[in-house]
PDB file of C-alpha atoms in Angstrom:
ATOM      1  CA  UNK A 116       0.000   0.000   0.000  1.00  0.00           C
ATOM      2  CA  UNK A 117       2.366   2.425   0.736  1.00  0.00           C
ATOM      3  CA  UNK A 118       4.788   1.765  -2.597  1.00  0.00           C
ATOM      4  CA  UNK A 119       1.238   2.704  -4.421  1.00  0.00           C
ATOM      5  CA  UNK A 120       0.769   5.604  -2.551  1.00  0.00           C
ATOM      6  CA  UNK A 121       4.526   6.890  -3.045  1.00  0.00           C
ATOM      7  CA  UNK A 122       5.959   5.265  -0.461  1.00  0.00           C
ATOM      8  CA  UNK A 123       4.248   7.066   2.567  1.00  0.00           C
ATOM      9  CA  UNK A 124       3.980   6.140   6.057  1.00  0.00           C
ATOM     10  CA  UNK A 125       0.708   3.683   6.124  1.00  0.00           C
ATOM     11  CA  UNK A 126      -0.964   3.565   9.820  1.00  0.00           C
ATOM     12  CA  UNK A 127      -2.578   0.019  10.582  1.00  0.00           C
ATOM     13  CA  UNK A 128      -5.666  -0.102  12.712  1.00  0.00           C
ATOM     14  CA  UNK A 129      -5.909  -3.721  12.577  1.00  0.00           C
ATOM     15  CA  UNK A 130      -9.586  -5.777  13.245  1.00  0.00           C
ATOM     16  CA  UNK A 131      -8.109  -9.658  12.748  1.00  0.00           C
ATOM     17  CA  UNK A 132      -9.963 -11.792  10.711  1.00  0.00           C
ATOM     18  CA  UNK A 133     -10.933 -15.210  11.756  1.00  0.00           C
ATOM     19  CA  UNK A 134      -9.866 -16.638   7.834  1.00  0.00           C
ATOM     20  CA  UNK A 135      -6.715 -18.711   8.384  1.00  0.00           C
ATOM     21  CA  UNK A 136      -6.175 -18.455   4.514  1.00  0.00           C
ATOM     22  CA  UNK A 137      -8.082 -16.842   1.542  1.00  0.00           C
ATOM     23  CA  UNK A 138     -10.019 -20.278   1.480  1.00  0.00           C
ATOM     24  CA  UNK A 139     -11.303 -20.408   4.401  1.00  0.00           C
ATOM     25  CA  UNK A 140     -15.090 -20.441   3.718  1.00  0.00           C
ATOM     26  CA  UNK A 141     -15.981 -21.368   7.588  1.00  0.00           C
ATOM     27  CA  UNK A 142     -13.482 -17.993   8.728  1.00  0.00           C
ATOM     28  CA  UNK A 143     -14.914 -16.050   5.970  1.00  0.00           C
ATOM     29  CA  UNK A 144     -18.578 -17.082   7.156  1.00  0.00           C
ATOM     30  CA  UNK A 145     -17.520 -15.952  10.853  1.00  0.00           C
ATOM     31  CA  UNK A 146     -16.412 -13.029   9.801  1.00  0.00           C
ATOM     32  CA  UNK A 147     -19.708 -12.456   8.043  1.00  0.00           C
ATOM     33  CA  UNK A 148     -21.835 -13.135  11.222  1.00  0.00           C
ATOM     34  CA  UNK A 149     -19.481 -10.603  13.560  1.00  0.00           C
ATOM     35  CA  UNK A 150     -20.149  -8.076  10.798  1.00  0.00           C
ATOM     36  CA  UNK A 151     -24.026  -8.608  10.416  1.00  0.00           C
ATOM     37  CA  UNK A 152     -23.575  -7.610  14.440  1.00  0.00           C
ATOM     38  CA  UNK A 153     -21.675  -4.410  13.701  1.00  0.00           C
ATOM     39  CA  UNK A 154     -24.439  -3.759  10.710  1.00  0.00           C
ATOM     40  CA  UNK A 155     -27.165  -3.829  13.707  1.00  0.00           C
ATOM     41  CA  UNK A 156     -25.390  -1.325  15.238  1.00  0.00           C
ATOM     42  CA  UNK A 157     -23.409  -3.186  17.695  1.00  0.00           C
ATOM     43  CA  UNK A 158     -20.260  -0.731  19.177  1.00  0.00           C
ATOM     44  CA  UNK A 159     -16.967  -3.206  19.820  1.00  0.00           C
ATOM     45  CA  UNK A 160     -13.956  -2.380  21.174  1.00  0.00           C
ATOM     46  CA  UNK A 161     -12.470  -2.225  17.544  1.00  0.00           C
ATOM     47  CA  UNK A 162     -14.934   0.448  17.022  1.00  0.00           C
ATOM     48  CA  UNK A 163     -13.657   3.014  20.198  1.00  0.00           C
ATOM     49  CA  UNK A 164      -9.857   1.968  19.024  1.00  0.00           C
ATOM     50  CA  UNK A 165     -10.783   2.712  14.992  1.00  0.00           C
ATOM     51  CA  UNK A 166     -12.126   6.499  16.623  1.00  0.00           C
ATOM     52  CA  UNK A 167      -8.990   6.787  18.706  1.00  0.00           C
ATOM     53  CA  UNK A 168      -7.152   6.196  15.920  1.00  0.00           C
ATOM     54  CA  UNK A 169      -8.594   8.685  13.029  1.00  0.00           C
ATOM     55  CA  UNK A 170      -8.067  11.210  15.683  1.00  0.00           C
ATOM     56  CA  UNK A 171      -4.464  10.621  16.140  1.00  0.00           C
ATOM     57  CA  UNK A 172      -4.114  10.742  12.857  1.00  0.00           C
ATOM     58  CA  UNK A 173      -5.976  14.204  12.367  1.00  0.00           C
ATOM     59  CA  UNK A 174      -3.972  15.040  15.195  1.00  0.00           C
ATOM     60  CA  UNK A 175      -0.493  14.328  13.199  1.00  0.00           C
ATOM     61  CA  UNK A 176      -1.563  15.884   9.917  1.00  0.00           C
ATOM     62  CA  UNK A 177      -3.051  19.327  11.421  1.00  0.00           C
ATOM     63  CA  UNK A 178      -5.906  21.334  10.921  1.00  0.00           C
ATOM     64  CA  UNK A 179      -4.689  21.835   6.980  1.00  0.00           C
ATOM     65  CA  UNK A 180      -4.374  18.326   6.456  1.00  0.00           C
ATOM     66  CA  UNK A 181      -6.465  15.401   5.046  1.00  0.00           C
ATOM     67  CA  UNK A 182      -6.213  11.908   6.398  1.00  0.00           C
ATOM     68  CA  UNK A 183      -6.809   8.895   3.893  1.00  0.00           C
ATOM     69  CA  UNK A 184      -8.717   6.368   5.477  1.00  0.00           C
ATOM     70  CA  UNK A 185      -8.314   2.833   3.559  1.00  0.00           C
ATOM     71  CA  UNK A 186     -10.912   0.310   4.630  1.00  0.00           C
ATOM     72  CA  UNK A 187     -11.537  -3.709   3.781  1.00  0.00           C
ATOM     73  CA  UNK A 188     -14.751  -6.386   4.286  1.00  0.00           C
ATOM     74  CA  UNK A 189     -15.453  -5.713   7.865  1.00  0.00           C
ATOM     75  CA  UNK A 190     -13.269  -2.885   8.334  1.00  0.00           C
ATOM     76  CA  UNK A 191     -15.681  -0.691   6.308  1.00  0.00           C
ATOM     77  CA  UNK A 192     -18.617  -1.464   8.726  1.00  0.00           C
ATOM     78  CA  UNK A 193     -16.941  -0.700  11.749  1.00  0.00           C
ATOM     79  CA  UNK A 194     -15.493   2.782   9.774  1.00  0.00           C
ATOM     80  CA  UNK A 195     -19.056   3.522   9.280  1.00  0.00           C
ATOM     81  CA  UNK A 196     -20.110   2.468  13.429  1.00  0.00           C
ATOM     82  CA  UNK A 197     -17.038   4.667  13.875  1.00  0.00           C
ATOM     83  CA  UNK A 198     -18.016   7.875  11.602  1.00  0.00           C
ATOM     84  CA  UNK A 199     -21.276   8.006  13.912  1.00  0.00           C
ATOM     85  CA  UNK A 200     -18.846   9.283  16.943  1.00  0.00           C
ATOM     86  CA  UNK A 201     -16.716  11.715  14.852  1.00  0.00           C
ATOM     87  CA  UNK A 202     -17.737  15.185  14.674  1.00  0.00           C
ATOM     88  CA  UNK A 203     -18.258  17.206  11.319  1.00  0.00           C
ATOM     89  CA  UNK A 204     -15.369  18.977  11.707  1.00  0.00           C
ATOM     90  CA  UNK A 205     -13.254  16.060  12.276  1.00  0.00           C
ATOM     91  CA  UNK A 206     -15.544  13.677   9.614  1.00  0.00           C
ATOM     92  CA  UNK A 207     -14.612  16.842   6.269  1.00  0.00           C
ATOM     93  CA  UNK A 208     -10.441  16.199   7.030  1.00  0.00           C
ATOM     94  CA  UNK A 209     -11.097  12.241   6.352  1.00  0.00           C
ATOM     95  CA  UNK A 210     -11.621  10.179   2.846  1.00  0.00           C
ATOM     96  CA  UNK A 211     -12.864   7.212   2.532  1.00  0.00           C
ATOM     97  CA  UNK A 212     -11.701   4.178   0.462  1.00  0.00           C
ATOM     98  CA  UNK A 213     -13.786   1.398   1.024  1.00  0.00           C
ATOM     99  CA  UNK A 214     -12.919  -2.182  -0.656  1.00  0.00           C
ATOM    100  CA  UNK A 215     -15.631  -5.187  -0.779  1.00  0.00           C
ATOM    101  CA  UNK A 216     -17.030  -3.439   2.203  1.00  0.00           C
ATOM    102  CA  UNK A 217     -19.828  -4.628   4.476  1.00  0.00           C
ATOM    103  CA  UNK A 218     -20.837  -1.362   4.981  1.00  0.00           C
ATOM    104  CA  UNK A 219     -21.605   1.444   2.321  1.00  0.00           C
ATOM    105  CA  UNK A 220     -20.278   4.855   3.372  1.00  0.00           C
ATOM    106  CA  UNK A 221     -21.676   8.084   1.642  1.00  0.00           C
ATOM    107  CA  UNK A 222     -21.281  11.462   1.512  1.00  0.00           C
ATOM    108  CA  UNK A 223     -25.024  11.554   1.806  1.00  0.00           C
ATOM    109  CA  UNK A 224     -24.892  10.142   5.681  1.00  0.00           C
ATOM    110  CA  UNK A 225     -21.881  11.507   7.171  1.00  0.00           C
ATOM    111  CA  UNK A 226     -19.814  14.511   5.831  1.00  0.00           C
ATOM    112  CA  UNK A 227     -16.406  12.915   4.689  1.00  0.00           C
ATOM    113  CA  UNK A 228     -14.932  15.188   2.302  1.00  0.00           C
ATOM    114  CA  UNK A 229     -14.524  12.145  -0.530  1.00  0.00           C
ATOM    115  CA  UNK A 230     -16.182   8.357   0.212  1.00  0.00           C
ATOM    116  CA  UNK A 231     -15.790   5.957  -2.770  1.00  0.00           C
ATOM    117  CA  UNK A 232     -16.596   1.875  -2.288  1.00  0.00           C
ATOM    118  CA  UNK A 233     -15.677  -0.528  -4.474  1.00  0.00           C
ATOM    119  CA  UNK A 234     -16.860  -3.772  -5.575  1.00  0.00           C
ATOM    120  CA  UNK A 235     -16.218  -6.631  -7.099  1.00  0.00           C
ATOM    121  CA  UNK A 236     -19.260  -8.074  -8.561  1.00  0.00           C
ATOM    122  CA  UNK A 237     -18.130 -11.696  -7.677  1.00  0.00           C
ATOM    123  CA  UNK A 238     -16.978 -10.551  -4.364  1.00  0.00           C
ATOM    124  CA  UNK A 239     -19.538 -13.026  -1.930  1.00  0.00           C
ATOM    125  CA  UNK A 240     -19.701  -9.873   0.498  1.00  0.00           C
ATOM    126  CA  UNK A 241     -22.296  -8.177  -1.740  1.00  0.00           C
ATOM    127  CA  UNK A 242     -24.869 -11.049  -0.089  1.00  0.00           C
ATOM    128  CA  UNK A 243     -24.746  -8.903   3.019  1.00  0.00           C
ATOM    129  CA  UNK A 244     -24.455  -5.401   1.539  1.00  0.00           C
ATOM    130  CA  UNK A 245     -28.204  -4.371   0.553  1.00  0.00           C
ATOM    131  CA  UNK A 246     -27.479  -0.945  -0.405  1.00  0.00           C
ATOM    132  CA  UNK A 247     -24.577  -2.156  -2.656  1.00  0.00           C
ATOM    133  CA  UNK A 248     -26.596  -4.707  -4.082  1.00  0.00           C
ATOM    134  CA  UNK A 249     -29.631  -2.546  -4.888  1.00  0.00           C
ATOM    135  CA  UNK A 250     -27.013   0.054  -6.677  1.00  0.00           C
ATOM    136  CA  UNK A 251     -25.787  -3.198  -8.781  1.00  0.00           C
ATOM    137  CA  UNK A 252     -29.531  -4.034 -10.264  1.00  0.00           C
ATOM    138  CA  UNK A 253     -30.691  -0.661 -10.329  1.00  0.00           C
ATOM    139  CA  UNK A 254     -27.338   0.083 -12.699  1.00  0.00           C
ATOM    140  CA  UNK A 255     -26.945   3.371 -10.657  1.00  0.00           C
ATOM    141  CA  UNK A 256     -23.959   4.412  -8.506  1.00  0.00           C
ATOM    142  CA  UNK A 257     -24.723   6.502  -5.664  1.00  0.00           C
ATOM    143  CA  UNK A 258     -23.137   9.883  -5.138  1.00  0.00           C
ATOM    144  CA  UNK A 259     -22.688  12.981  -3.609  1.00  0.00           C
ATOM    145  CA  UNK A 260     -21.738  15.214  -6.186  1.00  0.00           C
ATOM    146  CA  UNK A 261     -19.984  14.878  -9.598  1.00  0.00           C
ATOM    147  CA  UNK A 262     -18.620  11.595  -8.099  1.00  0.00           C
ATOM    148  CA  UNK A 263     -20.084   8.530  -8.070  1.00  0.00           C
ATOM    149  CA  UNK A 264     -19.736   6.593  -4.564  1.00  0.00           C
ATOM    150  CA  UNK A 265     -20.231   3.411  -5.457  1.00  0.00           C
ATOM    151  CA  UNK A 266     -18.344   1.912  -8.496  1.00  0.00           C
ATOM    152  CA  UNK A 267     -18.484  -1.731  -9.012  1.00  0.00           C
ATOM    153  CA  UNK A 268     -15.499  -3.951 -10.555  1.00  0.00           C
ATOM    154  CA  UNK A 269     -15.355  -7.073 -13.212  1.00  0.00           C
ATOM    155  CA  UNK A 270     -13.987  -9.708 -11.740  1.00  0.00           C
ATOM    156  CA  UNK A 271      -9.988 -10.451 -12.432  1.00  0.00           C
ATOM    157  CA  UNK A 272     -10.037 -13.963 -11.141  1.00  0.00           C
ATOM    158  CA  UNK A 273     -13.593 -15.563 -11.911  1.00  0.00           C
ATOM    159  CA  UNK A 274     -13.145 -17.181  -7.263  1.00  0.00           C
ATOM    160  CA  UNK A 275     -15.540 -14.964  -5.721  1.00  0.00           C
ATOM    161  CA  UNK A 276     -13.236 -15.856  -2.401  1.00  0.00           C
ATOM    162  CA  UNK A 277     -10.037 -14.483  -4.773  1.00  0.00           C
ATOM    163  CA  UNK A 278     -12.190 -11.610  -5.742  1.00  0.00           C
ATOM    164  CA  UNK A 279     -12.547 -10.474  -1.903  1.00  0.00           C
ATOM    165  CA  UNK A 280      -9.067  -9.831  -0.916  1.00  0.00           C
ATOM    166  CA  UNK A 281      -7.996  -6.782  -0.722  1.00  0.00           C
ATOM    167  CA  UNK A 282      -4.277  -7.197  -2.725  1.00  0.00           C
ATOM    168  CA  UNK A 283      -6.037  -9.900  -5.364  1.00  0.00           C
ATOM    169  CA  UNK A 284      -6.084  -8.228  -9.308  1.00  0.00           C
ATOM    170  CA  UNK A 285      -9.392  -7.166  -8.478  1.00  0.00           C
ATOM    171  CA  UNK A 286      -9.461  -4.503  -6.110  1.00  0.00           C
ATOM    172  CA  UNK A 287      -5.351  -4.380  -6.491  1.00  0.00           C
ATOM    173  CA  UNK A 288      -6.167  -2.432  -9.573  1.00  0.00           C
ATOM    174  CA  UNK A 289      -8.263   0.112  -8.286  1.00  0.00           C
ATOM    175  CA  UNK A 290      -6.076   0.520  -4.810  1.00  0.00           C
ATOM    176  CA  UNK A 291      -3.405   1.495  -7.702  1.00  0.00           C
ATOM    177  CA  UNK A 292      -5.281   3.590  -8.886  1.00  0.00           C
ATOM    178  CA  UNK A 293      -5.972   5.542  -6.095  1.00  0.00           C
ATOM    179  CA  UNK A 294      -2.718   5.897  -5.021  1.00  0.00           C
ATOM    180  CA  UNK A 295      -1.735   7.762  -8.528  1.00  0.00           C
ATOM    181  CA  UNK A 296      -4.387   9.697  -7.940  1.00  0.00           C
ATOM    182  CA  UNK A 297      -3.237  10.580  -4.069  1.00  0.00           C
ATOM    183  CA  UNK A 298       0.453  10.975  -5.292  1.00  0.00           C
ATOM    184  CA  UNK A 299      -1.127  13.528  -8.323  1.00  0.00           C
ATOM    185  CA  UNK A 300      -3.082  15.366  -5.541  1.00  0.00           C
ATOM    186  CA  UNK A 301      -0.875  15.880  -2.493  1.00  0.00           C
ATOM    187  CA  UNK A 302       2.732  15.120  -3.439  1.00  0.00           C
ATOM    188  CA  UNK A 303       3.330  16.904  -6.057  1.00  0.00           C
ATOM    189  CA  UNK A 304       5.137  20.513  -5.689  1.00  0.00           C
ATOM    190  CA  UNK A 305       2.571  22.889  -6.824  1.00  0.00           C
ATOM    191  CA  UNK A 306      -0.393  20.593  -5.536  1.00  0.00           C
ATOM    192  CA  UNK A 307       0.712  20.590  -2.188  1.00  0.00           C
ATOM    193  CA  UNK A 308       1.742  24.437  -2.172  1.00  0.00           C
ATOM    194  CA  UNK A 309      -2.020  24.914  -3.724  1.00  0.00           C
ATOM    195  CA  UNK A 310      -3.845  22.672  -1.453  1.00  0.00           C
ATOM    196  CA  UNK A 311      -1.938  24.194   1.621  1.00  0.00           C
ATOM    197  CA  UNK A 312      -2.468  27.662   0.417  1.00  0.00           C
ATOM    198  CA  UNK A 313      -5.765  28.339  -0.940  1.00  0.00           C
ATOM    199  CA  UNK A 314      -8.193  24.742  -1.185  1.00  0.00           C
ATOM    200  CA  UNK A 315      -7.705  23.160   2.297  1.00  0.00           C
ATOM    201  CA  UNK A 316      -8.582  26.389   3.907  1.00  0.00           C
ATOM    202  CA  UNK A 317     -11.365  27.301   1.864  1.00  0.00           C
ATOM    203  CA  UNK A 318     -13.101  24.002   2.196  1.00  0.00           C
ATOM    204  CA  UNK A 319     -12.652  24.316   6.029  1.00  0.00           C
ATOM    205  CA  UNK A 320     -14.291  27.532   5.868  1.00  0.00           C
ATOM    206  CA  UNK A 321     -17.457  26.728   4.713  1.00  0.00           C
ATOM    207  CA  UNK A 322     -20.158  25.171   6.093  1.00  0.00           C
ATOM    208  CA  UNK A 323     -20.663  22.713   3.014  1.00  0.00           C
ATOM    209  CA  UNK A 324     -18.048  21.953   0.509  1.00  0.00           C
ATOM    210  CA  UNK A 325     -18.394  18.655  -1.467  1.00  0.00           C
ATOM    211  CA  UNK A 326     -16.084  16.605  -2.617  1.00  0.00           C
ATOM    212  CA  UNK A 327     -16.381  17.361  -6.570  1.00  0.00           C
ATOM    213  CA  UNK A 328     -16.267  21.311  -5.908  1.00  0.00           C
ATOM    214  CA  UNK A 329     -13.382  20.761  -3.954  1.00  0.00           C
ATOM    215  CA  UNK A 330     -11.166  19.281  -6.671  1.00  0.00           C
ATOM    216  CA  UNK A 331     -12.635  21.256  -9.008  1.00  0.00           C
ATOM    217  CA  UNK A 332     -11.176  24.425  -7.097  1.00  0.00           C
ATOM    218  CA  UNK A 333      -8.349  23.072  -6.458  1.00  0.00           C
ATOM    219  CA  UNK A 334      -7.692  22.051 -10.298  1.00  0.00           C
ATOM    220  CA  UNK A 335      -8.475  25.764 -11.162  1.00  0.00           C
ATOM    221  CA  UNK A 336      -5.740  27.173  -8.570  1.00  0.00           C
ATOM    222  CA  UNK A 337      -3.237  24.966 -10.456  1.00  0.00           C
ATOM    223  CA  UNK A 338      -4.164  25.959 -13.560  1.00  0.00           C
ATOM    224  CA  UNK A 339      -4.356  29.850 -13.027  1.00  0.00           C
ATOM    225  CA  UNK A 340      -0.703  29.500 -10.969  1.00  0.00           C
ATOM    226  CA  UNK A 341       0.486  27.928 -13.896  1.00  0.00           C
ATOM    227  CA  UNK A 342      -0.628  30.398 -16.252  1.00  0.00           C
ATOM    228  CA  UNK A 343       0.694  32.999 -14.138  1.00  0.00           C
ATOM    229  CA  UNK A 344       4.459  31.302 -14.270  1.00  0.00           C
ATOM    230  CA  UNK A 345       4.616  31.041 -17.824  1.00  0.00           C
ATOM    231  CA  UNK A 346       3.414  34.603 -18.071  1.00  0.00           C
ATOM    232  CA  UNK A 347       6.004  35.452 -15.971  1.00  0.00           C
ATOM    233  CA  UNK A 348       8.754  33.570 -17.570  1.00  0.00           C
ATOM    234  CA  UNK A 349       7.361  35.177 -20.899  1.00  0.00           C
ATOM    235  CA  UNK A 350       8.127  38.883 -19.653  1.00  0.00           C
ATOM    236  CA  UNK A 351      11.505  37.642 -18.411  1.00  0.00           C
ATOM    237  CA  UNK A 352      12.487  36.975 -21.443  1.00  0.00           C
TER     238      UNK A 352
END
């Protein structure tokens, strides 16, 4: 994870499974029950540690900063018991990258300044996902704003069991993905120096400021600063 993301410092908040290998259907089922408990609302320990450590993090990365919040399977559900006990101020520093969860988490329920969840459509966990599932028949990916929220995923492998794990071609292609994306966003030069100088604190400043118009704004500082160097190397010479 971190070599996609540019070789950052990854955090682990770590819920372990009860799967003694990717084929273990009788694990995978126990995990399934424990996370039908968290669905009903149940608050575990893993739960207050999950809070304690989001806030850390926020902590770490200041009030200008953005935490990226990677979640898997039962991970997502207990992000999504957790997001209940942040506050909005704390919930618009945090993004959300959900894999195969067993929880969907919107933009429409809690104010997370990006949430996008992937699925496979092999992946088994979709039997106890009804939102996901209704957005796979219904052909429509939920969103809230110019981004959809819900993207689903052909599967690389044709094992539904394969097609769950979180470093399998499935969702490996689309954790790739995101980390270009992060390394495009925030570690680049002029994207940090923007983001830093004009977005974050903007965004923070409002009382509503969605994920789409954020990037959006952002894009548009980067483009007028570069305008604005070439004019300036134009004059130079």
């Amino acid at each position: 994870i971190s070599t996609a993301f540019g070789n950052v410092d990854v955090d682990y908040c770590h819920n372990p499974s009860s799967m003694t290998s990717e084929s273990d259907y009788m694990g995978f089922v126990k995990d399934g029950i424990q996370a039908s408990t968290h669905q009903m609302g149940r608050i575990t320990p893993e739960v207050d540690t999950l809070v304690e450590h989001l806030r850390d993090a926020l902590a770490k990365v200041g009030k200008s900063g953005r935490v990226i919040h990677i979640a898997h399977s039962q991970g997502s559900v207990i992000t999504w018991l957790a997001a209940k006990r942040l506050t909005v101020e704390e919930c618009r520093r945090i993004e959300i990258i959900s894999f195969g969860g067993a929880a969907t988490i919107c933009t429409s329920e809690f104010p997370f300044s990006r949430c996008i969840n992937y699925y496979g459509v092999n992946d088994p966990i979709l039997n106890v996902v009804p939102s996901a599932v209704k957005a796979l028949k219904s052909g429509f990916s939920f969103g809230g704003g110019l981004e959809q929220e819900i993207i689903f995923l052909a599967s690389r492998t044709g094992d539904p069991m394969t097609d769950h794990g979180l470093l399998n071609p499935t969702y490996l292609e689309a954790l790739l993905w995101e980390g270009q994306r992060y390394q495009s966003l925030y570690l680049s030069p002029l994207g940090k120096m923007v983001d830093g100088a004009f977005v974050a604190p903007l965004a923070s400043s409002m009382a509503w400021f969605p994920n789409f118009a954020y990037h959006v704004t952002r894009r548009l500082f980067v483009a007028i600063l570069r305008i604005l160097m070439v004019l300036r190397d134009f004059i130079r010479n």
